[in-house]
């Protein structure tokens, strides 16, 4: 099972992808999405949306958890 975890924020959104099989948990990838303060909130949210959407397409998580 692939799980995507998201720590939301407008300036910095953290994310991590893990894989759980039986009792084993393996880190697949992690990172941050940082937006520029000079952008409007709408443009910042759009950038976060587009990058999170790309992560979902890439890793195909079965579960998404938001902190």
PDB file of N, CA, C and O in Angstrom:
ATOM      1  N   UNK A   1       0.847  -1.178   0.000  1.00  0.00           N
ATOM      2  CA  UNK A   1       0.000   0.000   0.000  1.00  0.00           C
ATOM      3  C   UNK A   1       0.889   1.237   0.000  1.00  0.00           C
ATOM      4  O   UNK A   1       1.821   1.336   0.789  1.00  0.00           O
ATOM      5  N   UNK A   2       0.603   2.154  -0.891  1.00  0.00           N
ATOM      6  CA  UNK A   2       1.328   3.426  -0.976  1.00  0.00           C
ATOM      7  C   UNK A   2       0.510   4.500  -0.260  1.00  0.00           C
ATOM      8  O   UNK A   2      -0.698   4.628  -0.484  1.00  0.00           O
ATOM      9  N   UNK A   3       1.179   5.271   0.598  1.00  0.00           N
ATOM     10  CA  UNK A   3       0.527   6.319   1.378  1.00  0.00           C
ATOM     11  C   UNK A   3       1.242   7.640   1.138  1.00  0.00           C
ATOM     12  O   UNK A   3       2.474   7.709   1.215  1.00  0.00           O
ATOM     13  N   UNK A   4       0.469   8.686   0.852  1.00  0.00           N
ATOM     14  CA  UNK A   4       0.993  10.040   0.693  1.00  0.00           C
ATOM     15  C   UNK A   4       0.576  10.848   1.913  1.00  0.00           C
ATOM     16  O   UNK A   4      -0.613  10.947   2.223  1.00  0.00           O
ATOM     17  N   UNK A   5       1.549  11.404   2.616  1.00  0.00           N
ATOM     18  CA  UNK A   5       1.276  12.281   3.755  1.00  0.00           C
ATOM     19  C   UNK A   5       1.565  13.715   3.374  1.00  0.00           C
ATOM     20  O   UNK A   5       2.565  13.992   2.699  1.00  0.00           O
ATOM     21  N   UNK A   6       0.690  14.619   3.796  1.00  0.00           N
ATOM     22  CA  UNK A   6       0.824  16.040   3.448  1.00  0.00           C
ATOM     23  C   UNK A   6       0.770  16.882   4.716  1.00  0.00           C
ATOM     24  O   UNK A   6      -0.134  16.714   5.543  1.00  0.00           O
ATOM     25  N   UNK A   7       1.742  17.784   4.868  1.00  0.00           N
ATOM     26  CA  UNK A   7       1.761  18.766   5.951  1.00  0.00           C
ATOM     27  C   UNK A   7       1.509  20.121   5.289  1.00  0.00           C
ATOM     28  O   UNK A   7       2.418  20.714   4.713  1.00  0.00           O
ATOM     29  N   UNK A   8       0.242  20.588   5.294  1.00  0.00           N
ATOM     30  CA  UNK A   8      -0.119  21.759   4.492  1.00  0.00           C
ATOM     31  C   UNK A   8       0.414  23.081   5.028  1.00  0.00           C
ATOM     32  O   UNK A   8       0.622  23.255   6.221  1.00  0.00           O
ATOM     33  N   UNK A   9       0.630  23.979   4.109  1.00  0.00           N
ATOM     34  CA  UNK A   9       1.025  25.343   4.401  1.00  0.00           C
ATOM     35  C   UNK A   9       1.033  26.115   3.094  1.00  0.00           C
ATOM     36  O   UNK A   9       1.257  25.532   2.036  1.00  0.00           O
ATOM     37  N   UNK A  10       0.794  27.409   3.143  1.00  0.00           N
ATOM     38  CA  UNK A  10       0.763  28.207   1.915  1.00  0.00           C
ATOM     39  C   UNK A  10       2.187  28.523   1.456  1.00  0.00           C
ATOM     40  O   UNK A  10       2.490  28.449   0.272  1.00  0.00           O
ATOM     41  N   UNK A  11       3.069  28.828   2.388  1.00  0.00           N
ATOM     42  CA  UNK A  11       4.455  29.128   2.028  1.00  0.00           C
ATOM     43  C   UNK A  11       5.236  27.846   1.751  1.00  0.00           C
ATOM     44  O   UNK A  11       5.971  27.755   0.779  1.00  0.00           O
ATOM     45  N   UNK A  12       5.063  26.858   2.619  1.00  0.00           N
ATOM     46  CA  UNK A  12       5.759  25.579   2.470  1.00  0.00           C
ATOM     47  C   UNK A  12       4.803  24.445   2.798  1.00  0.00           C
ATOM     48  O   UNK A  12       4.222  24.406   3.875  1.00  0.00           O
ATOM     49  N   UNK A  13       4.650  23.532   1.862  1.00  0.00           N
ATOM     50  CA  UNK A  13       3.851  22.326   2.059  1.00  0.00           C
ATOM     51  C   UNK A  13       4.806  21.136   2.036  1.00  0.00           C
ATOM     52  O   UNK A  13       5.537  20.952   1.071  1.00  0.00           O
ATOM     53  N   UNK A  14       4.802  20.379   3.111  1.00  0.00           N
ATOM     54  CA  UNK A  14       5.646  19.197   3.167  1.00  0.00           C
ATOM     55  C   UNK A  14       4.880  17.977   2.687  1.00  0.00           C
ATOM     56  O   UNK A  14       3.661  17.912   2.808  1.00  0.00           O
ATOM     57  N   UNK A  15       5.603  17.005   2.141  1.00  0.00           N
ATOM     58  CA  UNK A  15       4.962  15.775   1.681  1.00  0.00           C
ATOM     59  C   UNK A  15       5.931  14.599   1.829  1.00  0.00           C
ATOM     60  O   UNK A  15       7.143  14.782   1.859  1.00  0.00           O
ATOM     61  N   UNK A  16       5.363  13.422   1.982  1.00  0.00           N
ATOM     62  CA  UNK A  16       6.157  12.208   2.058  1.00  0.00           C
ATOM     63  C   UNK A  16       5.352  11.043   1.518  1.00  0.00           C
ATOM     64  O   UNK A  16       4.130  11.007   1.653  1.00  0.00           O
ATOM     65  N   UNK A  17       6.044  10.103   0.893  1.00  0.00           N
ATOM     66  CA  UNK A  17       5.395   8.916   0.349  1.00  0.00           C
ATOM     67  C   UNK A  17       6.061   7.696   0.987  1.00  0.00           C
ATOM     68  O   UNK A  17       7.300   7.588   0.985  1.00  0.00           O
ATOM     69  N   UNK A  18       5.253   6.810   1.558  1.00  0.00           N
ATOM     70  CA  UNK A  18       5.765   5.576   2.132  1.00  0.00           C
ATOM     71  C   UNK A  18       5.026   4.394   1.527  1.00  0.00           C
ATOM     72  O   UNK A  18       3.929   4.543   0.985  1.00  0.00           O
ATOM     73  N   UNK A  19       5.653   3.235   1.633  1.00  0.00           N
ATOM     74  CA  UNK A  19       5.003   2.004   1.209  1.00  0.00           C
ATOM     75  C   UNK A  19       4.951   1.077   2.415  1.00  0.00           C
ATOM     76  O   UNK A  19       5.959   0.874   3.095  1.00  0.00           O
ATOM     77  N   UNK A  20       3.772   0.532   2.678  1.00  0.00           N
ATOM     78  CA  UNK A  20       3.581  -0.389   3.791  1.00  0.00           C
ATOM     79  C   UNK A  20       3.208  -1.754   3.238  1.00  0.00           C
ATOM     80  O   UNK A  20       2.270  -1.872   2.462  1.00  0.00           O
ATOM     81  N   UNK A  21       3.987  -2.754   3.615  1.00  0.00           N
ATOM     82  CA  UNK A  21       3.693  -4.134   3.255  1.00  0.00           C
ATOM     83  C   UNK A  21       3.832  -4.971   4.516  1.00  0.00           C
ATOM     84  O   UNK A  21       4.926  -5.056   5.080  1.00  0.00           O
ATOM     85  N   UNK A  22       2.729  -5.559   4.950  1.00  0.00           N
ATOM     86  CA  UNK A  22       2.691  -6.314   6.203  1.00  0.00           C
ATOM     87  C   UNK A  22       3.204  -5.430   7.328  1.00  0.00           C
ATOM     88  O   UNK A  22       2.624  -4.399   7.604  1.00  0.00           O
ATOM     89  N   UNK A  23       4.309  -5.791   7.969  1.00  0.00           N
ATOM     90  CA  UNK A  23       4.841  -4.996   9.081  1.00  0.00           C
ATOM     91  C   UNK A  23       5.950  -4.035   8.657  1.00  0.00           C
ATOM     92  O   UNK A  23       6.458  -3.281   9.479  1.00  0.00           O
ATOM     93  N   UNK A  24       6.338  -4.047   7.390  1.00  0.00           N
ATOM     94  CA  UNK A  24       7.431  -3.205   6.902  1.00  0.00           C
ATOM     95  C   UNK A  24       6.918  -1.886   6.349  1.00  0.00           C
ATOM     96  O   UNK A  24       5.924  -1.845   5.632  1.00  0.00           O
ATOM     97  N   UNK A  25       7.620  -0.810   6.698  1.00  0.00           N
ATOM     98  CA  UNK A  25       7.323   0.514   6.154  1.00  0.00           C
ATOM     99  C   UNK A  25       8.605   1.031   5.509  1.00  0.00           C
ATOM    100  O   UNK A  25       9.661   1.061   6.137  1.00  0.00           O
ATOM    101  N   UNK A  26       8.499   1.429   4.228  1.00  0.00           N
ATOM    102  CA  UNK A  26       9.659   1.885   3.466  1.00  0.00           C
ATOM    103  C   UNK A  26       9.393   3.299   2.954  1.00  0.00           C
ATOM    104  O   UNK A  26       8.336   3.560   2.376  1.00  0.00           O
ATOM    105  N   UNK A  27      10.359   4.178   3.179  1.00  0.00           N
ATOM    106  CA  UNK A  27      10.266   5.533   2.654  1.00  0.00           C
ATOM    107  C   UNK A  27      10.527   5.502   1.156  1.00  0.00           C
ATOM    108  O   UNK A  27      11.538   4.977   0.695  1.00  0.00           O
ATOM    109  N   UNK A  28       9.616   6.073   0.385  1.00  0.00           N
ATOM    110  CA  UNK A  28       9.751   6.129  -1.069  1.00  0.00           C
ATOM    111  C   UNK A  28      10.325   7.484  -1.499  1.00  0.00           C
ATOM    112  O   UNK A  28      11.273   7.545  -2.267  1.00  0.00           O
ATOM    113  N   UNK A  29       9.748   8.564  -1.009  1.00  0.00           N
ATOM    114  CA  UNK A  29      10.187   9.913  -1.392  1.00  0.00           C
ATOM    115  C   UNK A  29       9.604  10.935  -0.418  1.00  0.00           C
ATOM    116  O   UNK A  29       8.612  10.662   0.258  1.00  0.00           O
ATOM    117  N   UNK A  30      10.240  12.096  -0.368  1.00  0.00           N
ATOM    118  CA  UNK A  30       9.723  13.183   0.463  1.00  0.00           C
ATOM    119  C   UNK A  30      10.242  14.507  -0.082  1.00  0.00           C
ATOM    120  O   UNK A  30      11.186  14.536  -0.874  1.00  0.00           O
ATOM    121  N   UNK A  31       9.615  15.591   0.343  1.00  0.00           N
ATOM    122  CA  UNK A  31      10.075  16.899  -0.097  1.00  0.00           C
ATOM    123  C   UNK A  31       9.154  18.004   0.363  1.00  0.00           C
ATOM    124  O   UNK A  31       8.265  17.790   1.196  1.00  0.00           O
ATOM    125  N   UNK A  32       9.373  19.167  -0.198  1.00  0.00           N
ATOM    126  CA  UNK A  32       8.535  20.320   0.108  1.00  0.00           C
ATOM    127  C   UNK A  32       8.132  21.010  -1.186  1.00  0.00           C
ATOM    128  O   UNK A  32       8.818  20.909  -2.197  1.00  0.00           O
ATOM    129  N   UNK A  33       7.025  21.687  -1.095  1.00  0.00           N
ATOM    130  CA  UNK A  33       6.566  22.566  -2.172  1.00  0.00           C
ATOM    131  C   UNK A  33       6.612  23.969  -1.584  1.00  0.00           C
ATOM    132  O   UNK A  33       5.904  24.257  -0.615  1.00  0.00           O
ATOM    133  N   UNK A  34       7.472  24.804  -2.135  1.00  0.00           N
ATOM    134  CA  UNK A  34       7.603  26.158  -1.617  1.00  0.00           C
ATOM    135  C   UNK A  34       7.075  27.144  -2.653  1.00  0.00           C
ATOM    136  O   UNK A  34       7.376  27.019  -3.841  1.00  0.00           O
ATOM    137  N   UNK A  35       6.294  28.090  -2.160  1.00  0.00           N
ATOM    138  CA  UNK A  35       5.735  29.111  -3.054  1.00  0.00           C
ATOM    139  C   UNK A  35       6.351  30.464  -2.716  1.00  0.00           C
ATOM    140  O   UNK A  35       6.757  30.713  -1.579  1.00  0.00           O
ATOM    141  N   UNK A  36       6.398  31.317  -3.711  1.00  0.00           N
ATOM    142  CA  UNK A  36       7.001  32.638  -3.534  1.00  0.00           C
ATOM    143  C   UNK A  36       6.027  33.583  -2.822  1.00  0.00           C
ATOM    144  O   UNK A  36       4.854  33.658  -3.172  1.00  0.00           O
ATOM    145  N   UNK A  37       6.529  34.324  -1.835  1.00  0.00           N
ATOM    146  CA  UNK A  37       5.672  35.275  -1.114  1.00  0.00           C
ATOM    147  C   UNK A  37       5.107  36.374  -2.010  1.00  0.00           C
ATOM    148  O   UNK A  37       4.077  36.959  -1.692  1.00  0.00           O
ATOM    149  N   UNK A  38       5.761  36.625  -3.135  1.00  0.00           N
ATOM    150  CA  UNK A  38       5.296  37.700  -4.020  1.00  0.00           C
ATOM    151  C   UNK A  38       4.037  37.316  -4.800  1.00  0.00           C
ATOM    152  O   UNK A  38       3.359  38.192  -5.343  1.00  0.00           O
ATOM    153  N   UNK A  39       3.718  36.020  -4.854  1.00  0.00           N
ATOM    154  CA  UNK A  39       2.513  35.574  -5.566  1.00  0.00           C
ATOM    155  C   UNK A  39       1.269  35.798  -4.720  1.00  0.00           C
ATOM    156  O   UNK A  39       1.326  35.773  -3.488  1.00  0.00           O
ATOM    157  N   UNK A  40       0.145  35.978  -5.382  1.00  0.00           N
ATOM    158  CA  UNK A  40      -1.123  36.086  -4.657  1.00  0.00           C
ATOM    159  C   UNK A  40      -1.447  34.733  -4.028  1.00  0.00           C
ATOM    160  O   UNK A  40      -0.924  33.696  -4.456  1.00  0.00           O
ATOM    161  N   UNK A  41      -2.309  34.742  -3.020  1.00  0.00           N
ATOM    162  CA  UNK A  41      -2.670  33.476  -2.370  1.00  0.00           C
ATOM    163  C   UNK A  41      -3.298  32.504  -3.358  1.00  0.00           C
ATOM    164  O   UNK A  41      -3.061  31.310  -3.304  1.00  0.00           O
ATOM    165  N   UNK A  42      -4.086  33.027  -4.280  1.00  0.00           N
ATOM    166  CA  UNK A  42      -4.713  32.173  -5.284  1.00  0.00           C
ATOM    167  C   UNK A  42      -3.683  31.468  -6.157  1.00  0.00           C
ATOM    168  O   UNK A  42      -3.796  30.271  -6.428  1.00  0.00           O
ATOM    169  N   UNK A  43      -2.653  32.203  -6.571  1.00  0.00           N
ATOM    170  CA  UNK A  43      -1.610  31.609  -7.414  1.00  0.00           C
ATOM    171  C   UNK A  43      -0.759  30.626  -6.615  1.00  0.00           C
ATOM    172  O   UNK A  43      -0.314  29.610  -7.135  1.00  0.00           O
ATOM    173  N   UNK A  44      -0.552  30.931  -5.329  1.00  0.00           N
ATOM    174  CA  UNK A  44       0.198  30.010  -4.478  1.00  0.00           C
ATOM    175  C   UNK A  44      -0.570  28.699  -4.314  1.00  0.00           C
ATOM    176  O   UNK A  44       0.005  27.616  -4.420  1.00  0.00           O
ATOM    177  N   UNK A  45      -1.862  28.799  -4.068  1.00  0.00           N
ATOM    178  CA  UNK A  45      -2.681  27.597  -3.913  1.00  0.00           C
ATOM    179  C   UNK A  45      -2.737  26.791  -5.205  1.00  0.00           C
ATOM    180  O   UNK A  45      -2.708  25.549  -5.178  1.00  0.00           O
ATOM    181  N   UNK A  46      -2.794  27.476  -6.339  1.00  0.00           N
ATOM    182  CA  UNK A  46      -2.801  26.775  -7.621  1.00  0.00           C
ATOM    183  C   UNK A  46      -1.496  26.014  -7.827  1.00  0.00           C
ATOM    184  O   UNK A  46      -1.495  24.867  -8.277  1.00  0.00           O
ATOM    185  N   UNK A  47      -0.378  26.626  -7.481  1.00  0.00           N
ATOM    186  CA  UNK A  47       0.921  25.967  -7.610  1.00  0.00           C
ATOM    187  C   UNK A  47       0.995  24.720  -6.720  1.00  0.00           C
ATOM    188  O   UNK A  47       1.464  23.668  -7.151  1.00  0.00           O
ATOM    189  N   UNK A  48       0.501  24.831  -5.495  1.00  0.00           N
ATOM    190  CA  UNK A  48       0.475  23.677  -4.588  1.00  0.00           C
ATOM    191  C   UNK A  48      -0.416  22.583  -5.169  1.00  0.00           C
ATOM    192  O   UNK A  48      -0.048  21.406  -5.177  1.00  0.00           O
ATOM    193  N   UNK A  49      -1.573  22.969  -5.656  1.00  0.00           N
ATOM    194  CA  UNK A  49      -2.501  22.006  -6.262  1.00  0.00           C
ATOM    195  C   UNK A  49      -1.847  21.253  -7.424  1.00  0.00           C
ATOM    196  O   UNK A  49      -1.926  20.028  -7.504  1.00  0.00           O
ATOM    197  N   UNK A  50      -1.203  21.977  -8.313  1.00  0.00           N
ATOM    198  CA  UNK A  50      -0.590  21.352  -9.489  1.00  0.00           C
ATOM    199  C   UNK A  50       0.535  20.391  -9.098  1.00  0.00           C
ATOM    200  O   UNK A  50       0.646  19.286  -9.637  1.00  0.00           O
ATOM    201  N   UNK A  51       1.347  20.787  -8.139  1.00  0.00           N
ATOM    202  CA  UNK A  51       2.461  19.937  -7.728  1.00  0.00           C
ATOM    203  C   UNK A  51       1.976  18.713  -6.951  1.00  0.00           C
ATOM    204  O   UNK A  51       2.507  17.611  -7.122  1.00  0.00           O
ATOM    205  N   UNK A  52       0.958  18.872  -6.099  1.00  0.00           N
ATOM    206  CA  UNK A  52       0.398  17.717  -5.398  1.00  0.00           C
ATOM    207  C   UNK A  52      -0.287  16.771  -6.381  1.00  0.00           C
ATOM    208  O   UNK A  52      -0.177  15.538  -6.252  1.00  0.00           O
ATOM    209  N   UNK A  53      -0.948  17.331  -7.369  1.00  0.00           N
ATOM    210  CA  UNK A  53      -1.586  16.499  -8.394  1.00  0.00           C
ATOM    211  C   UNK A  53      -0.544  15.661  -9.134  1.00  0.00           C
ATOM    212  O   UNK A  53      -0.765  14.478  -9.402  1.00  0.00           O
ATOM    213  N   UNK A  54       0.592  16.260  -9.441  1.00  0.00           N
ATOM    214  CA  UNK A  54       1.661  15.533 -10.125  1.00  0.00           C
ATOM    215  C   UNK A  54       2.211  14.404  -9.243  1.00  0.00           C
ATOM    216  O   UNK A  54       2.518  13.309  -9.740  1.00  0.00           O
ATOM    217  N   UNK A  55       2.315  14.660  -7.944  1.00  0.00           N
ATOM    218  CA  UNK A  55       2.771  13.608  -7.020  1.00  0.00           C
ATOM    219  C   UNK A  55       1.782  12.448  -6.986  1.00  0.00           C
ATOM    220  O   UNK A  55       2.180  11.277  -6.954  1.00  0.00           O
ATOM    221  N   UNK A  56       0.509  12.762  -6.995  1.00  0.00           N
ATOM    222  CA  UNK A  56      -0.517  11.715  -6.978  1.00  0.00           C
ATOM    223  C   UNK A  56      -0.453  10.878  -8.244  1.00  0.00           C
ATOM    224  O   UNK A  56      -0.538   9.650  -8.193  1.00  0.00           O
ATOM    225  N   UNK A  57      -0.265  11.524  -9.379  1.00  0.00           N
ATOM    226  CA  UNK A  57      -0.142  10.790 -10.642  1.00  0.00           C
ATOM    227  C   UNK A  57       1.115   9.918 -10.628  1.00  0.00           C
ATOM    228  O   UNK A  57       1.094   8.765 -11.051  1.00  0.00           O
ATOM    229  N   UNK A  58       2.206  10.454 -10.132  1.00  0.00           N
ATOM    230  CA  UNK A  58       3.480   9.734 -10.133  1.00  0.00           C
ATOM    231  C   UNK A  58       3.480   8.517  -9.211  1.00  0.00           C
ATOM    232  O   UNK A  58       3.914   7.439  -9.596  1.00  0.00           O
ATOM    233  N   UNK A  59       2.979   8.692  -7.967  1.00  0.00           N
ATOM    234  CA  UNK A  59       3.087   7.627  -6.974  1.00  0.00           C
ATOM    235  C   UNK A  59       1.820   6.797  -6.803  1.00  0.00           C
ATOM    236  O   UNK A  59       1.845   5.740  -6.194  1.00  0.00           O
ATOM    237  N   UNK A  60       0.694   7.266  -7.286  1.00  0.00           N
ATOM    238  CA  UNK A  60      -0.580   6.548  -7.217  1.00  0.00           C
ATOM    239  C   UNK A  60      -0.896   6.026  -5.804  1.00  0.00           C
ATOM    240  O   UNK A  60      -1.079   4.832  -5.592  1.00  0.00           O
ATOM    241  N   UNK A  61      -0.959   6.925  -4.812  1.00  0.00           N
ATOM    242  CA  UNK A  61      -1.227   6.467  -3.445  1.00  0.00           C
ATOM    243  C   UNK A  61      -2.635   5.900  -3.304  1.00  0.00           C
ATOM    244  O   UNK A  61      -3.563   6.348  -3.967  1.00  0.00           O
ATOM    245  N   UNK A  62      -2.748   4.912  -2.430  1.00  0.00           N
ATOM    246  CA  UNK A  62      -4.062   4.356  -2.096  1.00  0.00           C
ATOM    247  C   UNK A  62      -4.720   5.154  -0.987  1.00  0.00           C
ATOM    248  O   UNK A  62      -5.935   5.167  -0.852  1.00  0.00           O
ATOM    249  N   UNK A  63      -3.878   5.796  -0.172  1.00  0.00           N
ATOM    250  CA  UNK A  63      -4.363   6.587   0.958  1.00  0.00           C
ATOM    251  C   UNK A  63      -3.594   7.907   0.980  1.00  0.00           C
ATOM    252  O   UNK A  63      -2.398   7.944   0.714  1.00  0.00           O
ATOM    253  N   UNK A  64      -4.308   8.988   1.319  1.00  0.00           N
ATOM    254  CA  UNK A  64      -3.687  10.288   1.515  1.00  0.00           C
ATOM    255  C   UNK A  64      -4.055  10.761   2.918  1.00  0.00           C
ATOM    256  O   UNK A  64      -5.225  10.728   3.299  1.00  0.00           O
ATOM    257  N   UNK A  65      -3.040  11.179   3.687  1.00  0.00           N
ATOM    258  CA  UNK A  65      -3.269  11.679   5.039  1.00  0.00           C
ATOM    259  C   UNK A  65      -2.799  13.136   5.103  1.00  0.00           C
ATOM    260  O   UNK A  65      -1.723  13.449   4.602  1.00  0.00           O
ATOM    261  N   UNK A  66      -3.601  13.993   5.697  1.00  0.00           N
ATOM    262  CA  UNK A  66      -3.266  15.398   5.840  1.00  0.00           C
ATOM    263  C   UNK A  66      -3.158  15.703   7.314  1.00  0.00           C
ATOM    264  O   UNK A  66      -4.046  15.385   8.102  1.00  0.00           O
ATOM    265  N   UNK A  67      -2.033  16.334   7.707  1.00  0.00           N
ATOM    266  CA  UNK A  67      -1.815  16.675   9.119  1.00  0.00           C
ATOM    267  C   UNK A  67      -2.683  17.859   9.498  1.00  0.00           C
ATOM    268  O   UNK A  67      -2.847  18.803   8.803  1.00  0.00           O
TER     269      UNK A  67
END
